[in-house]
CSV table of C-alpha atoms in Angstrom, one decimal:
chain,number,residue,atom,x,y,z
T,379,UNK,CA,-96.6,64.8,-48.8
T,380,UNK,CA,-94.3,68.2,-49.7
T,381,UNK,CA,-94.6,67.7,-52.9
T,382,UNK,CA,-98.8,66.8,-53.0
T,383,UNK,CA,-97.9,63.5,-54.6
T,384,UNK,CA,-100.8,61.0,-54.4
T,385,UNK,CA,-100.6,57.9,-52.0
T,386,UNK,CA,-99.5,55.5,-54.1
T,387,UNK,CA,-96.9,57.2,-55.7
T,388,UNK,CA,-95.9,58.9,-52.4
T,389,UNK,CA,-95.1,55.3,-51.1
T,390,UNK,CA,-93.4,54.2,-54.2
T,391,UNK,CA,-91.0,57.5,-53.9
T,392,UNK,CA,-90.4,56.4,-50.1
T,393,UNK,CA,-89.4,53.0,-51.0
T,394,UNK,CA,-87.1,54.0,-53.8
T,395,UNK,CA,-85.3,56.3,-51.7
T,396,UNK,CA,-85.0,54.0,-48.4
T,397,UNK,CA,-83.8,50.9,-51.0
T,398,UNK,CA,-81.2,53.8,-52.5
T,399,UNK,CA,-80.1,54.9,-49.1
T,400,UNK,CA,-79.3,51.4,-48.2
T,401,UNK,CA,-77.6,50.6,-51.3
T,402,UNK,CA,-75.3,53.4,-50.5
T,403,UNK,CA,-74.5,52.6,-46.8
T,404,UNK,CA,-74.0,49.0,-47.6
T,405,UNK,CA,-71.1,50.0,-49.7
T,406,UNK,CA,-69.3,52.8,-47.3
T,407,UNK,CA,-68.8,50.0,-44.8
T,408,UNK,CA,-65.4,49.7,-44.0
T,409,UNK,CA,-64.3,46.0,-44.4
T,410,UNK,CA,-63.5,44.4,-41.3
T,411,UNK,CA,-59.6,44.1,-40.6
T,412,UNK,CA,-58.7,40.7,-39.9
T,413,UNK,CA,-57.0,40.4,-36.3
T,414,UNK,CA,-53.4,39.4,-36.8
T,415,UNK,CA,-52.7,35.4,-36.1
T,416,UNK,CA,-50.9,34.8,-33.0
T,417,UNK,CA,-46.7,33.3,-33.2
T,418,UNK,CA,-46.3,30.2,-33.2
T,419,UNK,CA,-44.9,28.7,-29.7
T,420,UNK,CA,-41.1,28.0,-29.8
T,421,UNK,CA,-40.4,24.5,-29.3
T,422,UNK,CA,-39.6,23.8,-25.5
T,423,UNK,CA,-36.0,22.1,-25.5
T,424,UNK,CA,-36.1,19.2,-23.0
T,425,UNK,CA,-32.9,17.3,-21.6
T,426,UNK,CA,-32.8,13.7,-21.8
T,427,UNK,CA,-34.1,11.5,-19.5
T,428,UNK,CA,-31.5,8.9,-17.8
T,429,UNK,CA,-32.7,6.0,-16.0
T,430,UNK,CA,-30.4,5.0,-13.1
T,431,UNK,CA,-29.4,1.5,-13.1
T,432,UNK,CA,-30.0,-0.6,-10.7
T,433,UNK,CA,-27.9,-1.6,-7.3
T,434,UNK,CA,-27.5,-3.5,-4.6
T,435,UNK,CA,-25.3,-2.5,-2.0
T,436,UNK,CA,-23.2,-5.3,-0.1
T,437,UNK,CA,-21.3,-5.3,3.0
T,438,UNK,CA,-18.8,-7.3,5.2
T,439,UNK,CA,-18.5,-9.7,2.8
T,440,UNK,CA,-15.0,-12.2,3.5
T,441,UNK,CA,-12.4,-11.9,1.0
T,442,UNK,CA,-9.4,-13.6,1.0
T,443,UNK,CA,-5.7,-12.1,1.0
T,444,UNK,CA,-2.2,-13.6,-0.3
T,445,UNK,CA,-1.6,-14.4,3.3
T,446,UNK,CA,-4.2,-17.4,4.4
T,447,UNK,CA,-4.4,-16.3,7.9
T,448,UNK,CA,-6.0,-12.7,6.8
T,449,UNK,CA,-8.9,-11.9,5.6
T,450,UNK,CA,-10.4,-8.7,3.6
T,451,UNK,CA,-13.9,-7.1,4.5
T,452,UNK,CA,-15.3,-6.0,1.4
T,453,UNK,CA,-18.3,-3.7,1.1
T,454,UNK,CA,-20.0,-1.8,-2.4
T,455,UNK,CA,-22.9,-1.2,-4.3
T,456,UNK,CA,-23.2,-3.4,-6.8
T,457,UNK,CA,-24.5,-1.6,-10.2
T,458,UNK,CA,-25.9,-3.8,-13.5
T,459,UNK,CA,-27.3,-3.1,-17.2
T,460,UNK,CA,-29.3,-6.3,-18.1
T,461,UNK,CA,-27.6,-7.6,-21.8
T,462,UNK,CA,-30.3,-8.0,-24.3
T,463,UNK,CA,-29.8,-11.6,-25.9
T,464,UNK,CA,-30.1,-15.0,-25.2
T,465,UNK,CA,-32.6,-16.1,-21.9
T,466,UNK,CA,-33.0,-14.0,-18.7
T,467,UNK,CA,-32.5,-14.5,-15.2
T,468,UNK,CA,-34.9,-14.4,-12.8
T,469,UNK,CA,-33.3,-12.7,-10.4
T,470,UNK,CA,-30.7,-10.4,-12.1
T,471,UNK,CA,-29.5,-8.7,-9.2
T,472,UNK,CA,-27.9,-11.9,-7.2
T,473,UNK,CA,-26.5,-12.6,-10.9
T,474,UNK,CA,-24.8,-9.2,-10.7
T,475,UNK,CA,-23.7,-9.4,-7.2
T,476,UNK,CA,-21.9,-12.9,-7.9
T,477,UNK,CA,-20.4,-11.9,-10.7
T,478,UNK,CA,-18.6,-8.9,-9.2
T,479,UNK,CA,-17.8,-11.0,-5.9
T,480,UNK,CA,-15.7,-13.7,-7.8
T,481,UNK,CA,-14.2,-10.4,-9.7
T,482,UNK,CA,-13.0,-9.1,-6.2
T,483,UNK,CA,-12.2,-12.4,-4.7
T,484,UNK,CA,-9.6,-13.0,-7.6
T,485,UNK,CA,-8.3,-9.7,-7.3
T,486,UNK,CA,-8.1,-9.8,-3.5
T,487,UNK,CA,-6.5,-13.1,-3.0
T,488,UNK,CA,-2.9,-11.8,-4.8
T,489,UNK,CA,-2.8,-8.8,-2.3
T,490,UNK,CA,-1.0,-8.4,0.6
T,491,UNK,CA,-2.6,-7.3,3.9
T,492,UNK,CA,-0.5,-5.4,4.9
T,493,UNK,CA,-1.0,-2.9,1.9
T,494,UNK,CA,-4.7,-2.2,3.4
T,495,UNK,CA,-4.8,1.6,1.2
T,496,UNK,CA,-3.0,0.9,-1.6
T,497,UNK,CA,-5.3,-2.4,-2.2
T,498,UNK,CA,-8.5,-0.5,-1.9
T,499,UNK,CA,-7.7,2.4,-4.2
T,500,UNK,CA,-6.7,-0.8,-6.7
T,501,UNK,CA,-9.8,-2.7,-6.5
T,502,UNK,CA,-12.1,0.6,-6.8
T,503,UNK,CA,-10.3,1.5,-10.0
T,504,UNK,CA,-10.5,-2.2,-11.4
T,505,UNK,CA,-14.4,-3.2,-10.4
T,506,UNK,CA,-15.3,0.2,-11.4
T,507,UNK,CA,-14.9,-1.2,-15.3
T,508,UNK,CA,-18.1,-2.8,-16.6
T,509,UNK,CA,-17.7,-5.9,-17.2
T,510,UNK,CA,-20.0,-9.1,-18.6
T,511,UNK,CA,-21.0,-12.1,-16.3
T,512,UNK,CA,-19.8,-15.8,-17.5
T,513,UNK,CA,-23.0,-16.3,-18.7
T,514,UNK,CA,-23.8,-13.1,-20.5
T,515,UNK,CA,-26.7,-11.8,-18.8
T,516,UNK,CA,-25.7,-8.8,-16.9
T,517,UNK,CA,-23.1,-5.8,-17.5
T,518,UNK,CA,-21.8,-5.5,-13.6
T,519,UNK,CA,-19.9,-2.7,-12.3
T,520,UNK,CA,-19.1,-1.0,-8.4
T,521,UNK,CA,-19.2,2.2,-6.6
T,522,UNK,CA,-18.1,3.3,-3.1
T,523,UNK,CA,-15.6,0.1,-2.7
T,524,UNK,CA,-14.4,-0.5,0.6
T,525,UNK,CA,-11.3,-2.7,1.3
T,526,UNK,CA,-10.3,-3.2,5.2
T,527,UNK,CA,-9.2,-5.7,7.4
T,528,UNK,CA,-10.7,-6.9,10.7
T,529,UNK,CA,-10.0,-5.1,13.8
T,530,UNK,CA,-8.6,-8.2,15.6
T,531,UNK,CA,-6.5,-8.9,12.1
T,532,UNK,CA,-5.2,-5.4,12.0
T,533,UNK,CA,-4.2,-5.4,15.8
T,534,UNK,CA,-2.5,-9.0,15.0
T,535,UNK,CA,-0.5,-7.6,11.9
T,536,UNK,CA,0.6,-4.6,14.0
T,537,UNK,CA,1.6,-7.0,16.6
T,538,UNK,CA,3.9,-9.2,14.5
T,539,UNK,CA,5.1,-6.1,12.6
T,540,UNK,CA,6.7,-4.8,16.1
T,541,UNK,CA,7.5,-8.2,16.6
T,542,UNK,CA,9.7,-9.0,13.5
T,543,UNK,CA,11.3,-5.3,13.8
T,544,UNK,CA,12.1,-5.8,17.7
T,545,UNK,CA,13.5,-9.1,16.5
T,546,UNK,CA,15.7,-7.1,13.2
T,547,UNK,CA,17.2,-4.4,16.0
T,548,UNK,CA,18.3,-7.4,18.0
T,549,UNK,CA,20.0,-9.3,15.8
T,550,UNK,CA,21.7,-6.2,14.4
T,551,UNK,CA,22.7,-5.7,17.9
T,552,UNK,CA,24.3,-9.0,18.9
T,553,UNK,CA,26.0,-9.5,15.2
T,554,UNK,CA,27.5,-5.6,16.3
T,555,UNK,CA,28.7,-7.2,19.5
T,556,UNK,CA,30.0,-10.6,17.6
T,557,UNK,CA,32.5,-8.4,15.4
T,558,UNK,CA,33.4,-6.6,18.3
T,559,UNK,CA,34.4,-9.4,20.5
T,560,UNK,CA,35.9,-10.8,17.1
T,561,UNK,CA,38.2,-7.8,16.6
T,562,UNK,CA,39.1,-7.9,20.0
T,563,UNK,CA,40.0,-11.7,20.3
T,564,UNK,CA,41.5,-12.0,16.7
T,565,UNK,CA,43.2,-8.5,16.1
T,566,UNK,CA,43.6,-6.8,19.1
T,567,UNK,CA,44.8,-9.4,21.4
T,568,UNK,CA,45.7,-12.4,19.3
T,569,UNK,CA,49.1,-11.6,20.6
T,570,UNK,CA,50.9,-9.4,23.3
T,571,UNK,CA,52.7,-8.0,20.4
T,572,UNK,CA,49.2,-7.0,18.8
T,573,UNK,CA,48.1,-6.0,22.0
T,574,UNK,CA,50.9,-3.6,22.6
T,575,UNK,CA,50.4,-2.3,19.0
T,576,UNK,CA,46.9,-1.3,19.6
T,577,UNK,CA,47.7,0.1,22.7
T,578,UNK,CA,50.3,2.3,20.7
T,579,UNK,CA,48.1,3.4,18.4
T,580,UNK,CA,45.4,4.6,20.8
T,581,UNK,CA,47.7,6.2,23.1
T,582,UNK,CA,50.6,7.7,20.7
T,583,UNK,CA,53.8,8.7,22.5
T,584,UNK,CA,53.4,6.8,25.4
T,585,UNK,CA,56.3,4.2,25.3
T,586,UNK,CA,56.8,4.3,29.0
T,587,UNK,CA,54.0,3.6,30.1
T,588,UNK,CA,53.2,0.8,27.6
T,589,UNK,CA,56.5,-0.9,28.9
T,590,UNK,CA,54.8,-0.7,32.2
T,591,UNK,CA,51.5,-1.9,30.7
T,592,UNK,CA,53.3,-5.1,29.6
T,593,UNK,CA,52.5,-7.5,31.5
T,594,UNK,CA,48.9,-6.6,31.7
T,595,UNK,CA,48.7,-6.6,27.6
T,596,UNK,CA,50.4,-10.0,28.3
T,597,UNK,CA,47.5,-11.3,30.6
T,598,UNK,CA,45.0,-10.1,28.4
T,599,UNK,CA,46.1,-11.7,25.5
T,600,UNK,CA,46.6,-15.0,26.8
T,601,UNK,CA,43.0,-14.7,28.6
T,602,UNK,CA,41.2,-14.0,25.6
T,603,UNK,CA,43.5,-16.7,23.7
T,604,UNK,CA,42.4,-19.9,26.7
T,605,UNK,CA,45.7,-19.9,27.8
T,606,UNK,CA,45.9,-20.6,31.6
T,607,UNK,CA,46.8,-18.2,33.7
T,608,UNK,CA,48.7,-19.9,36.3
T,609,UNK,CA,51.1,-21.4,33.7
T,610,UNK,CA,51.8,-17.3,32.3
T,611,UNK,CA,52.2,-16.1,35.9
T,612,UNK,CA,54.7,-18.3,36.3
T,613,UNK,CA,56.6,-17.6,32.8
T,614,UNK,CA,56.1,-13.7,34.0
T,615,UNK,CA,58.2,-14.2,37.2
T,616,UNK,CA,61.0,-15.6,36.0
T,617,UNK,CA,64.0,-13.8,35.1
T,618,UNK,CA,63.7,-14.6,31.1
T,619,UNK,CA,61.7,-11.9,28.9
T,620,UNK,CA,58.3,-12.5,29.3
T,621,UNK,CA,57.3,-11.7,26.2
T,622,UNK,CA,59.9,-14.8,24.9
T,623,UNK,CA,58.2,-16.9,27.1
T,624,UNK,CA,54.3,-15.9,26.1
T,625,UNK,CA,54.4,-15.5,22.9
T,626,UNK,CA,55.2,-19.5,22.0
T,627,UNK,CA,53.2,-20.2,24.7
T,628,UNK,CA,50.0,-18.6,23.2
T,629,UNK,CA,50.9,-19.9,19.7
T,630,UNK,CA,50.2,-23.4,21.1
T,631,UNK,CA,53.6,-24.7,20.5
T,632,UNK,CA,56.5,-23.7,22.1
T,633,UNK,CA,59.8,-23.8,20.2
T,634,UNK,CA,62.9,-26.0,21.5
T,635,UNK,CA,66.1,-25.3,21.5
T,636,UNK,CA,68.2,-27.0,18.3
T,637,UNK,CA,70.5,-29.2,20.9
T,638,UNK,CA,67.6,-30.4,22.6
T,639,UNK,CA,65.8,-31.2,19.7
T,640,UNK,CA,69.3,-33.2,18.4
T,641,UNK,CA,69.3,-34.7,21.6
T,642,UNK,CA,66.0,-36.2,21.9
T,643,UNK,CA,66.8,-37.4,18.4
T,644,UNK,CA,69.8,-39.4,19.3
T,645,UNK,CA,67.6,-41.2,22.4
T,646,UNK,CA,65.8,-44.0,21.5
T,647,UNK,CA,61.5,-43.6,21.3
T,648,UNK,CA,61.2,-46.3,23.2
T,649,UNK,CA,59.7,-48.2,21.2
T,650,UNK,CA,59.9,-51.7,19.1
């Protein structure tokens, strides 16, 4: 129309320019920017899974000991890993559970009761090893092992323990008194003369009144020799020594003098 164009050629100009225009804006298009791809995820590290095996726990079970008239109570919880060959049992468990009982019994019955501590500390280390059943069906181990006697065994043992040591003290005792009363009888008063040695050594310097002591030395000896005392009394009041006439005496045979002993061998025995 500004430039008095006809119709047809007007339109024609109009469509060459709109079809230019186009052209032109199509290729000033910025491309599209791809958006950027997102990281990859970091692998999440996960810990391992452990299935617990399973237990049984048993308690006051009767053990024996090396002693037959004590017994053990025996408690734990019985642990297993079932052996993958040969057929199964139906009850794996009681398998387990007998398996580790005939364990403890063996160990328990060579123990002595009255090591109660040192026996349970023992066992817990041993049944704590997995071990394999006879048969080969389970892997059996324990935890939390408990080893005790009964109350009325333990007050028993305690008993005879005070027993057997009351029963040590007194026979110390009495053998103390035995060598006594045989170091009196045999060495101090075997003799007077032993007598009145011992009394010299426990009373140095005292001569006088040892000679005075003589006769009750004297006495002693011969009492704890069995020899009467009526017979010594009278030896002691006669006018020989006493000691001369005590000391044969206690010996048990008195010597004679050598014409009496010719004489009785010149007189006949008496007999045929």
């Amino acid at each position: 129309m500004i430039l008095d164009l006809p119709g047809w050629l007007a339109a024609l100009f109009s469509t060459l320019v709109l079809i230019g225009m186009a052209m032109v804006w199509k290729q000033e298009r910025p491309a599209p920017v791809a958006a950027p791809a997102p990281p990859a995820p970091k692998p999440v590290d996960r810990e391992p899974v452990f299935t617990a095996p399973p237990t049984r726990t048993v308690a006051g079970i009767r053990l024996p000991s090396a002693s037959p008239d004590y017994h053990f109570q025996f408690s734990a919880i019985v642990q297993w890993s079932p052996v993958m060959t040969g057929l199964r049992h139906a009850d794996l468990g009681a398998v387990a559970v007998d398996a580790l009982l005939s364990r403890a019994k063996a160990l328990t019955a060579s123990q002595q009761p009255t090591e109660e501590a040192l026996n349970q500390h023992r066992l817990a280390s041993l049944l704590g090893d997995p071990d394999i059943d006879e048969k080969g069906q389970v892997r059996t181990w324990a935890t939390e092992v408990r080893l005790k006697l009964s109350d009325a065994d333990l007050k028993h043992l305690q008993n005879i323990t005070a027993l057997q040591r009351r029963a040590q003290t007194l026979l110390l005792e009495r053998q103390l008194e035995q060598d006594k009363r045989a170091y009196l009888r045999d060495d101090v008063l075997a003799t007077p003369g032993s007598a009145v040695v011992w009394w010299l050594a426990n009373n140095p310097g005292e001569v006088a009144q040892c000679v005075d002591l003589l006769g009750t030395l004297t006495r002693l000896s011969a009492a704890a020799n069995d020899v009467p005392i009526e017979a010594l009394e009278h030896h002691w009041d006669s006018e020989q020594s006493p000691l001369a006439l005590v000391v044969p005496e206690l010996s048990g045979h008195r010597d004679q003098p050598a014409e009496q002993a010719d004489d009785q061998g010149d007189q006949p025995s008496g007999q045929g």
